[in-house]
Tab-separated table of C-alpha atoms and ligand atoms in Angstrom:
chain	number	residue	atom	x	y	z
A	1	UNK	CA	0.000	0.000	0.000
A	2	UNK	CA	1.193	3.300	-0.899
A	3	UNK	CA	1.246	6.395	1.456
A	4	UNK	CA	-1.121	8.070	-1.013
A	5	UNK	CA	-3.915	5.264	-0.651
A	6	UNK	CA	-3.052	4.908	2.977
A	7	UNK	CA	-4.117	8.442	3.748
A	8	UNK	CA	-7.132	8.069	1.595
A	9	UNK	CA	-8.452	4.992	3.704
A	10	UNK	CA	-7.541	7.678	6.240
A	11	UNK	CA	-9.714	10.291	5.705
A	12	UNK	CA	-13.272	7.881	4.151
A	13	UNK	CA	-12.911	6.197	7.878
A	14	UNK	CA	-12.554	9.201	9.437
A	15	UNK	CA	-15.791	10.156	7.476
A	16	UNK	CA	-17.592	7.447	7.806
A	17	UNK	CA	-17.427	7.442	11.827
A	18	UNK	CA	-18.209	11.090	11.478
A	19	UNK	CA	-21.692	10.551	9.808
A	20	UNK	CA	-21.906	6.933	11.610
A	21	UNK	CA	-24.500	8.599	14.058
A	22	UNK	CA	-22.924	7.586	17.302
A	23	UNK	CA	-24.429	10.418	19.323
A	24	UNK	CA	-27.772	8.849	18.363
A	25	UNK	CA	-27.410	5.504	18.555
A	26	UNK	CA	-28.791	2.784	21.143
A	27	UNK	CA	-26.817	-0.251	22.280
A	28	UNK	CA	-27.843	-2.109	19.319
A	29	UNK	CA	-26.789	-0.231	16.961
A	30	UNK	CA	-23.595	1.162	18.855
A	31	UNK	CA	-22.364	-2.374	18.438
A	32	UNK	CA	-23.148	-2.677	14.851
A	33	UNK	CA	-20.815	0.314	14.792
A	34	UNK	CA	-18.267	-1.067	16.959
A	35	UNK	CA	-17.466	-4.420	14.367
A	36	UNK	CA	-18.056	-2.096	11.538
A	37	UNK	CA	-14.760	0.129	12.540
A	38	UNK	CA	-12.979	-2.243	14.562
A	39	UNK	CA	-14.504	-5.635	13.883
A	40	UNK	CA	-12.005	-8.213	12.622
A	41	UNK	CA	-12.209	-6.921	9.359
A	42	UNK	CA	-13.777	-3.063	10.619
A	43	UNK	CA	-12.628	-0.017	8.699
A	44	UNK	CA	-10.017	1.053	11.740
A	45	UNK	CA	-9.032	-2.368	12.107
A	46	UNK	CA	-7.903	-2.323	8.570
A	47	UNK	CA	-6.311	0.834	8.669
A	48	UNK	CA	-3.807	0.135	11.669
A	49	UNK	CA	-3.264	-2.912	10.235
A	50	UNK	CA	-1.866	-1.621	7.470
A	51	UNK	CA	0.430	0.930	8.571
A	52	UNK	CA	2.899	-2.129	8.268
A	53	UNK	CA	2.987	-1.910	4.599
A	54	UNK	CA	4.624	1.368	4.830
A	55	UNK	CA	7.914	2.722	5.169
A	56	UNK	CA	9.732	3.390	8.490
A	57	UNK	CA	9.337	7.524	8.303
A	58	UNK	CA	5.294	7.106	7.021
A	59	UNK	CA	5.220	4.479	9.799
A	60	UNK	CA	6.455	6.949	12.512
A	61	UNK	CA	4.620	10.133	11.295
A	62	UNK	CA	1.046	8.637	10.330
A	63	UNK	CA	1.167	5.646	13.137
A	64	UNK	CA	0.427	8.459	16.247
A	65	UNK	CA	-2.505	9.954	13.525
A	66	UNK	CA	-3.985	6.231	13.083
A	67	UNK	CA	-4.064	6.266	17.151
A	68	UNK	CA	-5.422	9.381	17.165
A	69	UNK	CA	-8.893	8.032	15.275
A	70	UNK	CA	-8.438	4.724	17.294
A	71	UNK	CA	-8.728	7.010	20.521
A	72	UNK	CA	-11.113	9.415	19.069
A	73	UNK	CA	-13.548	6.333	18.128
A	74	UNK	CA	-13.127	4.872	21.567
A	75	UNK	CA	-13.983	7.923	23.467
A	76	UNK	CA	-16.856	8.395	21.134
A	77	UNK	CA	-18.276	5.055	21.785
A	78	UNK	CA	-17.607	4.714	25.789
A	79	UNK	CA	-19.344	8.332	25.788
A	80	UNK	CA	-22.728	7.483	24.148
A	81	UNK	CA	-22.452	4.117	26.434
A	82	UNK	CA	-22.350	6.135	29.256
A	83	UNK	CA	-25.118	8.519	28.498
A	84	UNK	CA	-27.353	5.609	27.655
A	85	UNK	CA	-26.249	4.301	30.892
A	86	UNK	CA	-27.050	7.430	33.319
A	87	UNK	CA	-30.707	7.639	30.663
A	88	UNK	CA	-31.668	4.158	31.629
A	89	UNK	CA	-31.173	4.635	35.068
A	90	UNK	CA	-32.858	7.723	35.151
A	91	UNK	CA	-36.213	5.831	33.239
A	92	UNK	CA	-35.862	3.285	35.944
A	93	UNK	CA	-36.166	6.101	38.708
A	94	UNK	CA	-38.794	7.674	36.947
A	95	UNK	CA	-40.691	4.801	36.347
A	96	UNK	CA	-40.178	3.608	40.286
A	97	UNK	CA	-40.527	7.385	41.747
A	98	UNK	CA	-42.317	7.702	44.842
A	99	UNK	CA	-44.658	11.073	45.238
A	100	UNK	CA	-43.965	11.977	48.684
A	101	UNK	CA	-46.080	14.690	48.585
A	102	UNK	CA	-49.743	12.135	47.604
A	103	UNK	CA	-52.098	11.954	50.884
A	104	UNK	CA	-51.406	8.688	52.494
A	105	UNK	CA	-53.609	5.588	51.968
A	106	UNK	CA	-55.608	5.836	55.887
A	107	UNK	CA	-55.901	2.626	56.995
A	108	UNK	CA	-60.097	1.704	58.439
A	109	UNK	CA	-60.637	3.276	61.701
A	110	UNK	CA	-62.357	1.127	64.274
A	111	UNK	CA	-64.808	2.832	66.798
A	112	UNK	CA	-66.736	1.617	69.942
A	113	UNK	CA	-70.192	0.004	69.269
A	114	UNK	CA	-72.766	2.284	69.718
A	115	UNK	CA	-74.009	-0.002	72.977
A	116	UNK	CA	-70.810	0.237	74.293
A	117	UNK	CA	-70.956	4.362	74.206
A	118	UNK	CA	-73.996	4.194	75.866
A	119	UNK	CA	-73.189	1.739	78.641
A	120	UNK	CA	-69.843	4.166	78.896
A	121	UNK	CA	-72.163	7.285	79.048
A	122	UNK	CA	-74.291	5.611	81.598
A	123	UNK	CA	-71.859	4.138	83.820
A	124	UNK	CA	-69.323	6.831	83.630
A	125	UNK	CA	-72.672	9.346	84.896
A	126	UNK	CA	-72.941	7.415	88.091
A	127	UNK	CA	-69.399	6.756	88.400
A	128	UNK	CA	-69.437	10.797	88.730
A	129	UNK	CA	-71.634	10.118	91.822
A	130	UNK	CA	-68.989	8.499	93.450
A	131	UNK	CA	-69.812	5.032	92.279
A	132	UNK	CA	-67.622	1.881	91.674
A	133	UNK	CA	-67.564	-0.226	88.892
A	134	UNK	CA	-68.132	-3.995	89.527
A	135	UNK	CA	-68.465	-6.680	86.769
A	136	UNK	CA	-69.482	-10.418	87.545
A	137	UNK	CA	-69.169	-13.817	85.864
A	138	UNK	CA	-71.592	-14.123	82.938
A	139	UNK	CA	-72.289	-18.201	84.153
A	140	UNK	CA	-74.367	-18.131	87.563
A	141	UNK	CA	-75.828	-20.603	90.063
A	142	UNK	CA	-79.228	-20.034	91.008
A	143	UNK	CA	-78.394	-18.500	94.343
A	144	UNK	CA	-76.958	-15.038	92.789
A	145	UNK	CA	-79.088	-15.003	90.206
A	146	UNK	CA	-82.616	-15.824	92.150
A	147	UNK	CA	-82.511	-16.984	95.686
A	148	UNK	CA	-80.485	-14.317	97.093
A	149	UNK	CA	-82.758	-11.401	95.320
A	150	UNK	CA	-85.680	-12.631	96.936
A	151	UNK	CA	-86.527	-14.937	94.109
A	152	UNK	CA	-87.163	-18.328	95.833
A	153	UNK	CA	-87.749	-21.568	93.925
A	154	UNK	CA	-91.050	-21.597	92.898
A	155	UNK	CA	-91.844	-18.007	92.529
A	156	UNK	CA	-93.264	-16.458	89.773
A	157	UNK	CA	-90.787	-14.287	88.495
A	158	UNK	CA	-88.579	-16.943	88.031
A	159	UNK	CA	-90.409	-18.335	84.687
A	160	UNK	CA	-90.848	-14.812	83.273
A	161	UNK	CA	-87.051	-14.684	83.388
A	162	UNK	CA	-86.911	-17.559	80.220
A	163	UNK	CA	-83.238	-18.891	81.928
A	164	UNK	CA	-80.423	-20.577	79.942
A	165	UNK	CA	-79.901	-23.507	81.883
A	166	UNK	CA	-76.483	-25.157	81.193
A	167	UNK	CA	-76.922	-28.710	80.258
A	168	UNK	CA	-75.952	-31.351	83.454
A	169	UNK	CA	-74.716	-28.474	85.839
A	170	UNK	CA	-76.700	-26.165	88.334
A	171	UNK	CA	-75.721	-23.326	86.922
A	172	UNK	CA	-77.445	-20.559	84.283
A	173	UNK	CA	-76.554	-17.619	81.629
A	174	UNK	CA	-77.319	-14.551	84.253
A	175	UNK	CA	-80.500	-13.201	83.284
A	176	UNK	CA	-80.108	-9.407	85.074
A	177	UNK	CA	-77.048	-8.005	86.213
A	178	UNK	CA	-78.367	-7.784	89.399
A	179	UNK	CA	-76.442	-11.081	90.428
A	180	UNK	CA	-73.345	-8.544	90.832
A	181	UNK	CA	-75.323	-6.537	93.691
A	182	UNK	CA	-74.901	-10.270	95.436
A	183	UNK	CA	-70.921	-10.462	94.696
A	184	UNK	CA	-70.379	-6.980	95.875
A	185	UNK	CA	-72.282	-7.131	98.871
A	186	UNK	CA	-70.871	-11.021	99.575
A	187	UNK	CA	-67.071	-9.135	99.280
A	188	UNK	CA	-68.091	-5.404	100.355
A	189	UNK	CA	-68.725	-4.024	103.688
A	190	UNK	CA	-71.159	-1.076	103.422
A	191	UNK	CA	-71.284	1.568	102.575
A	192	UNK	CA	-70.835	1.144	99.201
A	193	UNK	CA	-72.233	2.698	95.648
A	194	UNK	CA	-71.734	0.342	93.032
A	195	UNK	CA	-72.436	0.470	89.208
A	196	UNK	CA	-72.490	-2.834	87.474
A	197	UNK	CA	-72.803	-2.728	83.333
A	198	UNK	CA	-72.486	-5.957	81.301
A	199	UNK	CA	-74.387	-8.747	79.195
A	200	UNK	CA	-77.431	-10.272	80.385
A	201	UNK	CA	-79.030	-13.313	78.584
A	202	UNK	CA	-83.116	-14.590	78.347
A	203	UNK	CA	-84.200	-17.105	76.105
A	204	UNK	CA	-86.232	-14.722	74.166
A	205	UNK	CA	-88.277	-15.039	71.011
A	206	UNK	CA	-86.454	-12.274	68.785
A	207	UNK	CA	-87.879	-9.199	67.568
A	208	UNK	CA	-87.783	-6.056	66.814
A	209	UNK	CA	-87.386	-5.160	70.601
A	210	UNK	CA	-86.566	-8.476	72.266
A	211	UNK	CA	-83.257	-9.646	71.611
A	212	UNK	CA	-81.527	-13.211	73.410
A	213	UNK	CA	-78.439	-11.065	74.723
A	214	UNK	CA	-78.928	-7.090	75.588
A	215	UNK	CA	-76.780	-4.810	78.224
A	216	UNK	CA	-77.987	-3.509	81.151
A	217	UNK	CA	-76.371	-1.138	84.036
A	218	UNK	CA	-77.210	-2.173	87.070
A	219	UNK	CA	-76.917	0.062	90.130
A	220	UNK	CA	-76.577	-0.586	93.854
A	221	UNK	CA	-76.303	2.214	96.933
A	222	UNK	CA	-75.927	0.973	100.662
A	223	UNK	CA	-75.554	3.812	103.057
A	224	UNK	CA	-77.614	4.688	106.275
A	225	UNK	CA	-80.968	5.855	105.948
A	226	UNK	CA	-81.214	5.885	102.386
A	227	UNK	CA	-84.144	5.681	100.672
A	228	UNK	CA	-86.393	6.540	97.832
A	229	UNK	CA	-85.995	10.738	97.709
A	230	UNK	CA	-81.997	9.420	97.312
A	231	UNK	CA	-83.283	7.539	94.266
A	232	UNK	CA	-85.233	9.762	92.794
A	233	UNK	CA	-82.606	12.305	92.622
A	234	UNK	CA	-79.645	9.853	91.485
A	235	UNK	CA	-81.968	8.647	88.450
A	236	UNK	CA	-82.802	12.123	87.281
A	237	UNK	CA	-79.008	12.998	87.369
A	238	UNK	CA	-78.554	10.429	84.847
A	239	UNK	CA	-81.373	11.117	82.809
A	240	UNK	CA	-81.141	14.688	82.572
A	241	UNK	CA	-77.394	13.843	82.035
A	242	UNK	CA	-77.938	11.444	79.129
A	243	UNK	CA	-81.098	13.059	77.427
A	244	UNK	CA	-80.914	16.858	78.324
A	245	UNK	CA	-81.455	18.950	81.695
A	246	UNK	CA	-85.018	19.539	80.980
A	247	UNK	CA	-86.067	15.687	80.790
A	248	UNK	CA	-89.660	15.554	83.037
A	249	UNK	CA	-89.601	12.136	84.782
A	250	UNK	CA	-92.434	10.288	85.902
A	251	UNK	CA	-92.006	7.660	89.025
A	252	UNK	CA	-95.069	4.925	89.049
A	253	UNK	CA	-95.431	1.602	91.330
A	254	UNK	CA	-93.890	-1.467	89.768
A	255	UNK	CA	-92.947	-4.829	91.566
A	256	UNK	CA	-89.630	-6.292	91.592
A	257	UNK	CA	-88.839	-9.085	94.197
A	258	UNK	CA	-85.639	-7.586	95.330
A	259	UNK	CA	-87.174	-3.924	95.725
A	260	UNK	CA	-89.480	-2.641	97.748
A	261	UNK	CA	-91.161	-0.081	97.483
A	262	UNK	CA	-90.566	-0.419	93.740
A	263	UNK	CA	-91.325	2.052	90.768
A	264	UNK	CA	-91.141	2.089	86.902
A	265	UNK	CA	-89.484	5.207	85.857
A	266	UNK	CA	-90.899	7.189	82.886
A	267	UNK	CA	-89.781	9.967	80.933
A	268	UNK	CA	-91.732	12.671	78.966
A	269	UNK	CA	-91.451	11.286	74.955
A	270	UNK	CA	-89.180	13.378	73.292
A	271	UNK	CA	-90.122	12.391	70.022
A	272	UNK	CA	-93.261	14.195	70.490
A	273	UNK	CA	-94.972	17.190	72.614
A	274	UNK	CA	-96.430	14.519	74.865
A	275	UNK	CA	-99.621	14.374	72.269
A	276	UNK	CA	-98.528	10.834	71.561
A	277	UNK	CA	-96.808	9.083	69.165
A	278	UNK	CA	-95.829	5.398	67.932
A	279	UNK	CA	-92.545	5.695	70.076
A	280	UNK	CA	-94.264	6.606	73.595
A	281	UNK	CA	-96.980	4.045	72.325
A	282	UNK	CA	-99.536	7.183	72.567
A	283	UNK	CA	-99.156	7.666	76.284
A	284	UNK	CA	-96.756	10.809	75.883
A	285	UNK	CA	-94.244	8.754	78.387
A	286	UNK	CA	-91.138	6.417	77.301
A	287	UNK	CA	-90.602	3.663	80.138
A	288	UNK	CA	-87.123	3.795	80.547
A	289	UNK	CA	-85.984	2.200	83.959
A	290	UNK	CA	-86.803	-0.300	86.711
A	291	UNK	CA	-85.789	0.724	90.383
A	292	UNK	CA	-86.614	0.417	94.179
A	293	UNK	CA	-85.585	0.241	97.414
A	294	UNK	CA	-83.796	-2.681	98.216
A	295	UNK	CA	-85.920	-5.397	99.817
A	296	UNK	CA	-84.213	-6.240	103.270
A	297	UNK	CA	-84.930	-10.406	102.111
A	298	UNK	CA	-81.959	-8.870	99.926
A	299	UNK	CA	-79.635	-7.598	102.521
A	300	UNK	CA	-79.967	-10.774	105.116
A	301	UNK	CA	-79.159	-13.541	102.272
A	302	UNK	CA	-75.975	-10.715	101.537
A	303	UNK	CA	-75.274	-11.148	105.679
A	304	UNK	CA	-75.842	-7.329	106.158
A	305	UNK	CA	-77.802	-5.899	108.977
A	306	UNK	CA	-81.171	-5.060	107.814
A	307	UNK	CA	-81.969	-3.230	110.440
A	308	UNK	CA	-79.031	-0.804	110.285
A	309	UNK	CA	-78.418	-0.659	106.288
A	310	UNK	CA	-80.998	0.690	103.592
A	311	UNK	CA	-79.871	1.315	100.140
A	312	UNK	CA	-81.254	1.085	96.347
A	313	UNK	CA	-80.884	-0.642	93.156
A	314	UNK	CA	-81.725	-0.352	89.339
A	315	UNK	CA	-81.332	-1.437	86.699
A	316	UNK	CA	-81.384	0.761	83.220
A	317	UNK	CA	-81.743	-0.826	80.114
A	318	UNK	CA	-78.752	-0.030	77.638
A	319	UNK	CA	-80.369	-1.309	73.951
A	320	UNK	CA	-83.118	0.900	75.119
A	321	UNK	CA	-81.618	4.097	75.777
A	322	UNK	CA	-79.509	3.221	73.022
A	323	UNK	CA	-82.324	3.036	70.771
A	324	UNK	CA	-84.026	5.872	71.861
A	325	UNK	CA	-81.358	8.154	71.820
A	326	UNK	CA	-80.509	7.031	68.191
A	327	UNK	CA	-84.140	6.309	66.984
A	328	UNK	CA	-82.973	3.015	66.279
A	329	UNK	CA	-86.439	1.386	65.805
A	330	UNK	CA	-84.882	-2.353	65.480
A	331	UNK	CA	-82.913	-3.802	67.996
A	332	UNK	CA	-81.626	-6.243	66.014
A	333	UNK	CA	-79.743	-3.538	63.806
A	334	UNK	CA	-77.558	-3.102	67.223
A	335	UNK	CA	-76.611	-7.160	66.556
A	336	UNK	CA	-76.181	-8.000	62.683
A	337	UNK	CA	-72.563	-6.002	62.105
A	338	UNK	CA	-73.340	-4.384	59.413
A	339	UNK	CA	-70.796	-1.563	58.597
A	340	UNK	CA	-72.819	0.857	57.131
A	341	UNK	CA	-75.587	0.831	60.105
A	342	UNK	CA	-72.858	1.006	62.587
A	343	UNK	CA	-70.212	3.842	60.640
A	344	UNK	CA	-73.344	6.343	61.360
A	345	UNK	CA	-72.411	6.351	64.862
A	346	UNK	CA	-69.531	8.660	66.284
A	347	UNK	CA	-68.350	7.897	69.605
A	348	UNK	CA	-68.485	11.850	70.226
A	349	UNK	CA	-71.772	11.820	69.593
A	350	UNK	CA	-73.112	11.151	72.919
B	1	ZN	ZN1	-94.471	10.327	71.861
């Protein structure tokens, strides 16, 4: 090869990588590029190769110029590798980017059953009074839960109680909370003010306001000469308290074993102007707890001196106050879960 067609291959490869479009290529083509100019038989490959064929003084001026286009073809190549490189990474980060400024994904809030505000509002009233809270054992024997409130074998009020009898044992679901009145007092030297909330249990036909399982708060005072004026103005503290300081009450005769006297208390229907509605059954009044004066039978099975200790009890209804409150007219709604009955309440509400 002469000098003259040496420097010719020269300057058509030194084209042809100019207008080879590395600065747009991708790795595919980059390496079509790459064998075309330095492949076994590449353009560059061919020209280095052939600086052999010429003399010693072409050799030593035109080898450093051959380099020169290696170097510049090297550079040009590792370059576009690298800015494909930093591009790929930077479509990965893109494509994995986290938005730190999106609103979080809240996870579900739970909240307190609407029963279980209203036992809270109830018990946490009377608790204000200065009264303890006392739970008992939801399996009884038939002394707490009858005998020792005055409810012998035998007696009436016994079969209107529809008991869950456990099967081959003497002992029943509690069907009042009123069997915790018998713990406290068997454990409790008087005085004492006591409010006991929990499950109760009656083999009920369901409906609409009878349910198998309901709540109730019960409530037990023992102090000197206490009687029913002390009632009176402990039960319109709470009902003022949960439905509004200008609740009337009404106070009429009822019977409960372990009371005596004992009374039915009313209130004045707030659903309507006392005319009468569906809700106050067209009476104008809302029945909304039993009560009394506890029945010294009571305080003698409980070993307390009847003579020196008076005291009284009630018992309030929680499904009841729950569903008035709410004008839930279902109690069942209070028992099937179902979200969107249940999201309505907010525990702030009462
Ligand atoms: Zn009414």
């Amino acid at each position: 090869m002469t000098r003259a067609d040496w420097e010719k291959s020269y300057v058509s490869a030194e084209s042809a990588l100019r207008d080879a479009g590395v600065e747009n290529a991708d790795l595919l083509k980059l390496e079509e590029v790459r064998v075309r100019f330095m492949g076994r038989k590449g353009a560059l490959t061919e020209l280095l190769k052939s600086l052999k064929d010429l003399s010693i003084e072409d050799k030593r001026e035109l080898g450093p110029k051959a380099q020169g286009l290696k170097a510049s073809f090297d550079a040009l190549i590792d370059a576009r590798k690298a800015a494909l490189e930093d591009a790929g990474d930077a479509a990965a980060l893109e494509k994995d980017a986290i938005d730190l400024t999106l609103p979080a994904i809240r996870p579900p809030k739970g909240r307190l059953h609407p029963l279980t505000t209203t036992l809270h509002e109830i018990a946490r009233t009377f608790q204000l009074m200065g009264y303890s809270w006392a739970e008992g054992p939801f399996v009884e024997d038939e002394r707490h839960n009858f005998s020792a409130l005055n409810i012998p074998e035998g007696h009436p009020a016994r079969d209107s109680h529809d008991t869950f009898y456990l099967q081959g044992l003497p002992l029943l679901l509690r069907t009042h909370t009123s069997t915790v009145q018998i713990h406290t007092m068997e454990s409790i030297r008087p005085p004492l003010r006591v409010v006991c909330p929990g499950r109760a249990f009656r083999h009920e036909q369901i409906d609409a306001t009878h349910s198998a399982i309901f709540h109730q708060v019960e409530g037990l005072v023992v102090d000197e000469n206490i009687g029913l004026a002390d009632l009176k103005g402990h039960l319109q503290t709470l009902l003022q308290k949960l439905l509004g300081a200008s609740t009337k009450t009404r106070f009429r005769p009822s019977y409960f074993p372990f009371t005596e006297p004992s009374t039915e208390v009313d209130v004045k229907c707030f659903f309507c102007p006392g005319t009468g509605c569906a809700a106050c059954k067209h009476t104008g009044w809302i029945e909304i707890l039993g009560a009394g004066v506890v029945n010294p039978a009571v305080f003698k099975a409980a070993g307390y001196d009847e003579q020196k200790w008076s005291g009284f009890a009630f018992g309030v209804g929680v499904e009841r106050v729950a569903m008035l409150l709410h004008g839930v007219p279902d109690i069942r709604a209070f028992y099937t879960n179902d979200l969107k009955f249940l999201k309505q309440f907010d525990e702030n509400l009462l």
